[in-house]
Coordinates of C-alpha atoms in Angstrom, one line a residue:
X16 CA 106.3 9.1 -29.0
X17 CA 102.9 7.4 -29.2
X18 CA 101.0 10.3 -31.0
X19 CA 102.7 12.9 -28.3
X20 CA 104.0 15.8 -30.6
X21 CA 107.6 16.2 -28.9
X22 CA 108.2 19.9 -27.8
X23 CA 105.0 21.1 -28.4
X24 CA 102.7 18.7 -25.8
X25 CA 103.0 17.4 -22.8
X26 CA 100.7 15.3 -21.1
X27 CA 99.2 16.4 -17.7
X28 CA 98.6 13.5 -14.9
X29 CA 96.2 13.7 -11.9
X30 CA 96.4 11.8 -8.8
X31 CA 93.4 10.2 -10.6
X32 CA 95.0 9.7 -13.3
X33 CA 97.7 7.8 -12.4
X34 CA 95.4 5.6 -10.5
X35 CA 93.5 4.4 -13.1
X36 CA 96.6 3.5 -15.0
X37 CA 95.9 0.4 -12.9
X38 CA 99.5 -0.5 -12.1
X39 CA 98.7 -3.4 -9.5
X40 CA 100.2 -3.5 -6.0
X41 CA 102.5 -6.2 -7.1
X42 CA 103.8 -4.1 -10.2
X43 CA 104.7 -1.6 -8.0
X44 CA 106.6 -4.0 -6.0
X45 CA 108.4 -5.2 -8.9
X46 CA 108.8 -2.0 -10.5
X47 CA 110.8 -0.8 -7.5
X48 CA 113.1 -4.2 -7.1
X49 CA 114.2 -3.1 -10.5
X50 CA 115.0 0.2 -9.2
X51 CA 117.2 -0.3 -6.2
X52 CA 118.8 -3.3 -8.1
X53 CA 119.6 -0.4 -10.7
X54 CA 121.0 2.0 -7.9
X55 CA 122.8 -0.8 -6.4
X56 CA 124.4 -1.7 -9.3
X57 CA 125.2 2.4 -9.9
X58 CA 123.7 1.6 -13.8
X59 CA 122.4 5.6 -12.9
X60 CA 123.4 9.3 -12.3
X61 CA 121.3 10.8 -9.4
X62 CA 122.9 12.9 -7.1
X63 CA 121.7 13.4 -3.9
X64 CA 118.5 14.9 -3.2
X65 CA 119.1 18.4 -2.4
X66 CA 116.2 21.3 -0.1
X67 CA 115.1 24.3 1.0
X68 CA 112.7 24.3 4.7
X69 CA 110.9 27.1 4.9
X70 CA 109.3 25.8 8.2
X71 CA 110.7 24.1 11.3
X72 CA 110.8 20.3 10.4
X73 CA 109.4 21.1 7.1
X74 CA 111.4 20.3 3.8
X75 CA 110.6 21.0 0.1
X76 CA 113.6 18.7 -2.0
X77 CA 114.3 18.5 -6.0
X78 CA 115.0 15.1 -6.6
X79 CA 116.7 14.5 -10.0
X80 CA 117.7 11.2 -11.9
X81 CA 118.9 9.5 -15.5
X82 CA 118.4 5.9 -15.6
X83 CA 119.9 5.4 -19.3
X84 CA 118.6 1.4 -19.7
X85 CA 115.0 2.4 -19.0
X86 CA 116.0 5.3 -21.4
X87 CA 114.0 7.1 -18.2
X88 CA 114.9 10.9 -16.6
X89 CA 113.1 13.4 -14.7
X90 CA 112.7 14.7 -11.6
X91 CA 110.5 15.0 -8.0
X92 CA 109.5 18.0 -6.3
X93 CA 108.6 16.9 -3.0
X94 CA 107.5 18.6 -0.1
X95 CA 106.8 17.7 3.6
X96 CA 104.8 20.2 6.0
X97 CA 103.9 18.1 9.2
X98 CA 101.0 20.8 10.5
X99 CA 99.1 20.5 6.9
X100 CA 96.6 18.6 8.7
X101 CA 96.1 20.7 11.6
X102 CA 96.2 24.0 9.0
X103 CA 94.5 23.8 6.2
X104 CA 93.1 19.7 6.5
X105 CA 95.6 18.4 3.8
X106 CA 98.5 15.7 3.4
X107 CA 101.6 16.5 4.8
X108 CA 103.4 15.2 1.4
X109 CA 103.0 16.6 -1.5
X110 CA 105.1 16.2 -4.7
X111 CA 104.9 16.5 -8.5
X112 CA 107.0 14.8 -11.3
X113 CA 108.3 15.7 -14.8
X114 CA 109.7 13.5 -17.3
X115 CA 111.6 14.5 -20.0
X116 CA 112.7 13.0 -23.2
X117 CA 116.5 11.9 -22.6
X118 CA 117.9 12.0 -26.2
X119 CA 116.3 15.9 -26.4
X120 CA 115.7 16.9 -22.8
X121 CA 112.3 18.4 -23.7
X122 CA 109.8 17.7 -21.1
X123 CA 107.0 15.1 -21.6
X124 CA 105.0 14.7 -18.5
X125 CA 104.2 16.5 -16.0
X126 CA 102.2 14.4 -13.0
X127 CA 100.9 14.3 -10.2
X128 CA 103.7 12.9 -7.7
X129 CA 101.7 12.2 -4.2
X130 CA 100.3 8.7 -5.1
X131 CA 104.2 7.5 -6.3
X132 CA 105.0 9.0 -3.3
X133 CA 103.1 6.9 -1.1
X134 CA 102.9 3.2 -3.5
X135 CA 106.6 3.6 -4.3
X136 CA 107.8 3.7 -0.3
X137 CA 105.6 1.3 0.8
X138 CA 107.3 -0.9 -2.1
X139 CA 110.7 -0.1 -1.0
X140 CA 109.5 -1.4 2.3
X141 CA 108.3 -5.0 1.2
X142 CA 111.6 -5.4 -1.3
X143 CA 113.2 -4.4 2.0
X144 CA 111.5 -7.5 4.1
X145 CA 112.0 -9.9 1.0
X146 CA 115.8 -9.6 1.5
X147 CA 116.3 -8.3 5.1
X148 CA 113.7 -9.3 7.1
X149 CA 111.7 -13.1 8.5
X150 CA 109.5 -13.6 5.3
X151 CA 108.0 -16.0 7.7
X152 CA 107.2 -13.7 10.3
X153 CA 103.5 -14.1 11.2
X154 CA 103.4 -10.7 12.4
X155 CA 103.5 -7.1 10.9
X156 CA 103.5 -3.8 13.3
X157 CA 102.6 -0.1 11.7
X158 CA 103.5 2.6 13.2
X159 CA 101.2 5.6 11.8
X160 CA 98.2 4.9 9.8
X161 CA 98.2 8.2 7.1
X162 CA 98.0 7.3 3.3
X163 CA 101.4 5.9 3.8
X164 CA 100.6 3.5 6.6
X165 CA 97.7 2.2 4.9
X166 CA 99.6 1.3 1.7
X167 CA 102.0 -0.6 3.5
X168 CA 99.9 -2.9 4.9
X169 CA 98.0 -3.4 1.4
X170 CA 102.0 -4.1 -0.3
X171 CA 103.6 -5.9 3.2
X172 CA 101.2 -9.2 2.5
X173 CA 102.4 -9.9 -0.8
X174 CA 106.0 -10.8 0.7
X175 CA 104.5 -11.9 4.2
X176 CA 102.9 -14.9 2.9
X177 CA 102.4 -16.2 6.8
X178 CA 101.3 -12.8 7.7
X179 CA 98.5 -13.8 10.7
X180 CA 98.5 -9.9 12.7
X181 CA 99.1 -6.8 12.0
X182 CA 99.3 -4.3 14.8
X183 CA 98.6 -0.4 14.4
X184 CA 99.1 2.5 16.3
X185 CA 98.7 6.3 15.7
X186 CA 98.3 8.8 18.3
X187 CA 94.8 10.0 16.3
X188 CA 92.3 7.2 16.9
X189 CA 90.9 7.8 14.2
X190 CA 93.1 7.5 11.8
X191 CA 93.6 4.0 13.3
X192 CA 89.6 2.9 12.4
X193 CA 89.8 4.6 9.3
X194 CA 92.6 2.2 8.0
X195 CA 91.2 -0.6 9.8
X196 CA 87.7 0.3 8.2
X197 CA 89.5 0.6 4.1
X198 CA 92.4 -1.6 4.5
X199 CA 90.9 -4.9 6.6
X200 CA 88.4 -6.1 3.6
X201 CA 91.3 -6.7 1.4
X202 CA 94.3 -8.9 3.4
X203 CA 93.6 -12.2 5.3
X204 CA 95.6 -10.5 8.4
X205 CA 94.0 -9.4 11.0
X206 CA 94.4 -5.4 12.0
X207 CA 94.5 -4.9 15.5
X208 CA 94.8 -1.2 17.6
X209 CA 97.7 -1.7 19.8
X210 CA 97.0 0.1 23.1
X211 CA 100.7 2.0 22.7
X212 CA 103.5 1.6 21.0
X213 CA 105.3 -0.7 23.5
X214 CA 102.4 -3.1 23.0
X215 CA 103.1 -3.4 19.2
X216 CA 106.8 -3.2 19.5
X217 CA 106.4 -6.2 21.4
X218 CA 104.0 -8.2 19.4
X219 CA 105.3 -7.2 16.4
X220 CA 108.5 -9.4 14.3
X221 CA 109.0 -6.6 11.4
X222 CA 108.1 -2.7 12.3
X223 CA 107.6 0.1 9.7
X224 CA 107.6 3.5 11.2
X225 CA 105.8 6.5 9.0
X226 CA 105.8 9.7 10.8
X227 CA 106.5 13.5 10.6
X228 CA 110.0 13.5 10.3
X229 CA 111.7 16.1 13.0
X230 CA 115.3 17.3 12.4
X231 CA 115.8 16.6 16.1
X232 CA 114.6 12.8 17.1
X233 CA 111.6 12.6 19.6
X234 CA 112.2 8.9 20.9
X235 CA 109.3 7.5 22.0
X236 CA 110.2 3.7 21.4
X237 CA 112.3 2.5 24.2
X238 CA 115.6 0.6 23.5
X239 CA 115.0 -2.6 26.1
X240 CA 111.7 -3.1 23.5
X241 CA 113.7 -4.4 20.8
X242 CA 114.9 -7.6 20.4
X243 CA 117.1 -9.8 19.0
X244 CA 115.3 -10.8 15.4
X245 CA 113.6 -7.8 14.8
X246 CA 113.6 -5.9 11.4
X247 CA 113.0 -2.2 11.8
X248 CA 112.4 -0.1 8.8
X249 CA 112.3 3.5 9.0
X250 CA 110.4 5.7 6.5
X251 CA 111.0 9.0 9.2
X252 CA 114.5 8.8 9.8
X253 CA 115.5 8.4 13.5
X254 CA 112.7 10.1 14.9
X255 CA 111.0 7.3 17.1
X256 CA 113.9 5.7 18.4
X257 CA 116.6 5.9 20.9
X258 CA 120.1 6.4 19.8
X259 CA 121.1 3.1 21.3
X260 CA 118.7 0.8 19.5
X261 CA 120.2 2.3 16.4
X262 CA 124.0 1.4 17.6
X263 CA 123.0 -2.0 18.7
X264 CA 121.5 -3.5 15.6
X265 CA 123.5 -6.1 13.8
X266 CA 123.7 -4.8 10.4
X267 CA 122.4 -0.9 9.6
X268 CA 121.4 -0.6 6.1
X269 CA 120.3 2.8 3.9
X270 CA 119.0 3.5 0.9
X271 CA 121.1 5.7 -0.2
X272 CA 125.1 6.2 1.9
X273 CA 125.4 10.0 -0.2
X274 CA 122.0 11.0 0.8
X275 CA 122.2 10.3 4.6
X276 CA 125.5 11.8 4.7
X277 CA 124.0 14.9 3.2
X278 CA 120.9 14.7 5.6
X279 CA 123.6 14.4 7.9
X280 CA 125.2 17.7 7.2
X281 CA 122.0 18.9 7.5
X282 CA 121.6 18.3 10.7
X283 CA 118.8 15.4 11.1
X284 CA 121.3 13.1 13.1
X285 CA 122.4 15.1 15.3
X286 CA 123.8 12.1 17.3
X287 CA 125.5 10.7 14.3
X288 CA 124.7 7.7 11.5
X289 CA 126.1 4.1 13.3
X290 CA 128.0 2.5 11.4
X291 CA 126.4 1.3 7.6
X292 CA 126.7 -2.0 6.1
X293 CA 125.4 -0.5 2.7
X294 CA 122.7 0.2 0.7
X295 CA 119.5 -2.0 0.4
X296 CA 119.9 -2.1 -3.1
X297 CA 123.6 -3.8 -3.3
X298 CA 121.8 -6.2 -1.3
X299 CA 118.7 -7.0 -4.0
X300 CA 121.4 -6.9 -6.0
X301 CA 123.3 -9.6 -4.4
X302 CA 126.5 -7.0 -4.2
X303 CA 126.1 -7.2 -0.2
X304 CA 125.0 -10.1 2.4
X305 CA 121.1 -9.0 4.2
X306 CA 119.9 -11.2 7.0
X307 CA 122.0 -14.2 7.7
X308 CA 120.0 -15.5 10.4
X309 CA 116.8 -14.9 12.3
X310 CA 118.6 -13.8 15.0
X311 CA 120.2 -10.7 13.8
X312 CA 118.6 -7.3 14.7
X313 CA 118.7 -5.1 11.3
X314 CA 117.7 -1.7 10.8
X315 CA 116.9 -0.2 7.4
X316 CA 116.5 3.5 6.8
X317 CA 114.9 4.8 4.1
X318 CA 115.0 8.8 3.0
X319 CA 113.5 7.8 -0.2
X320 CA 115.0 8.5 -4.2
X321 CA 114.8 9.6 -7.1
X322 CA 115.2 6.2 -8.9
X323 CA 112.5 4.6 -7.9
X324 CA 109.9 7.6 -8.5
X325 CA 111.3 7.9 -12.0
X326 CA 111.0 4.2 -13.1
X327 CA 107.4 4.4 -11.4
X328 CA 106.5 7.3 -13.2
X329 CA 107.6 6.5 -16.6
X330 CA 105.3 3.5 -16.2
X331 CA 102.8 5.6 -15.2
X332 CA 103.5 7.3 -18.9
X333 CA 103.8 4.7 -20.9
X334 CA 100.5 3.3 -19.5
X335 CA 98.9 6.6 -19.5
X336 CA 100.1 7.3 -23.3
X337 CA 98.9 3.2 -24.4
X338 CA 95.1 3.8 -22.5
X339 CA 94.7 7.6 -23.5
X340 CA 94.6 8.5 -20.1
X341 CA 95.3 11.9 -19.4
X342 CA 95.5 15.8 -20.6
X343 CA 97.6 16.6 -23.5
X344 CA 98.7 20.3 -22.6
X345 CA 100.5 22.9 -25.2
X346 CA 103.8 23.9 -24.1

């Protein structure tokens, strides 16, 4: 395995690390296409992600998957505490990621799994606009501006080619100046505050929301804001909007039908799932019909899954492996 001794190394990833692997925005991208076509097409086995929450609205989830054509399997361990912040100045995400050989089982890697996090949903949300949403929309609104927020205004432009404004809002100011002030000097659109979130709902064609994600939804985006033609796409579950705008969309797609039923039982809808026209990825891969016209209002929620950090990460490894990039440790 490229001068790794099988079941005596591993090799140890940082968040630095993976970075300097250099996978490029647009590999990313690419990279997870592949993935949701895969889960689409069920070529996988990954069940549903399953947790423990030691806090309120806090989650820590083992994400598992075998994905035998990229001869690929591992798993996430993810956790989201929303008052990391406020507590102890951190992220509120925080995962890791092990690969393991598929023929032996014997783990291989062991990685850092925040940086996938972030790239990989930001991805799932441009794949989601390729096939669900105006790609001539000339407008772009971001709701939070964390890690997450900034990433997905670096990946939106690369399927936006008419992309003109994107609007912003978080509740912390600045957070809002410090994306504007890393994220503005690389896309041609221009980042602009909104003054709430009514303002960018409004101005805005395609909305990504990236929040702390509450068991119970907080609706703060009202339901007469949305239109006809919009494309909403939720990284945080229901949290932000009312249960009406969910019920009115024309077509409500998931990533994953098994995981939101689980999230479900759970608790985190406690007003129930509308009605699902499938996954995003039978869409990508052709399987089901996305936007027909630019009329339509569609909805896209995504809980995030296995697949996609597991294809990302095993890029990550082969890279990592080919530019001796890395810490080999002994197991």
């Amino acid at each position: 395995m490229n001068s790794l001794k099988l079941g005596s190394e591993i090799l140890y990833l940082t968040k630095k690390d993976c970075i300097q692997t250099e996978i490029t925005n647009l590999e990313v991208i690419q990279y997870v296409e592949e993935a949701l076509k895969i889960h689409g097409k069920k070529e996988l086995e990954m069940p549903a992600k399953i947790g423990i929450h030691p806090l309120e609205d806090s989650f820590m989830h083992a994400m598992p998957a075998y994905i035998p054509g990229q001869a690929a399997c591992g798993m996430k361990w993810a956790s989201g505490f929303p008052d990391n912040r406020k507590n102890y100045d951190l992220p509120q995400i925080s995962a890791l990621v092990i690969l393991n050989d598929h023929q032996s089982g014997l783990p291989v890697a062991i990685m850092d799994g925040s940086w996938i996090t972030t790239v990989r949903t930001a991805a799932v949300t441009a794949v989601g606009v390729k096939y669900l949403g105006n790609t001539n929309s000339e407008t772009f609104g971001m709701i939070g501006c964390g890690e997450l927020g900034k990433k997905h205004i670096e990946l939106i432009q690369h399927v936006l080619p008419n992309l003109k404004e994107v609007y912003i809002f978080d509740k912390n100011q600045d957070a809002m100046d410090r994306l504007i002030t890393e994220i503005q000097p690389k896309i041609h659109a221009k980042i602009k505050k909104a003054s709430s979130l009514e303002e960018l709902v409004k101005s805005s064609s395609i909305i990504t929301s990236a929040t702390v994600i509450t068991a119970i939804p907080q609706p703060q985006i009202r339901n007469e804001w949305i239109m006809k033609g919009h494309t909403l796409f939720l990284c945080d579950l229901h949290t932000l909007y009312e249960h009406q705008t969910m019920n009115k969309g024309d077509k409500y797609f998931v990533d994953s039908m098994e995981q939101n039923n689980l999230f479900y039982q759970y608790g985190y809808y406690p007003d129930g799932l509308p009605a699902i026209n499938g996954e995003l990825g039978e869409v990508v891969a052709g399987l089901e019909v996305g936007r027909q016209n630019q009329d339509e209002l569609i909805i896209n929620n995504n809980i995030g899954m296995a697949v996609e950090d597991i294809v990302l990460g095993k890029r990550v490894f082969e890279r990592a492996l080919d530019h001796h990039i890395g810490q080999k440790l002994q197991l």
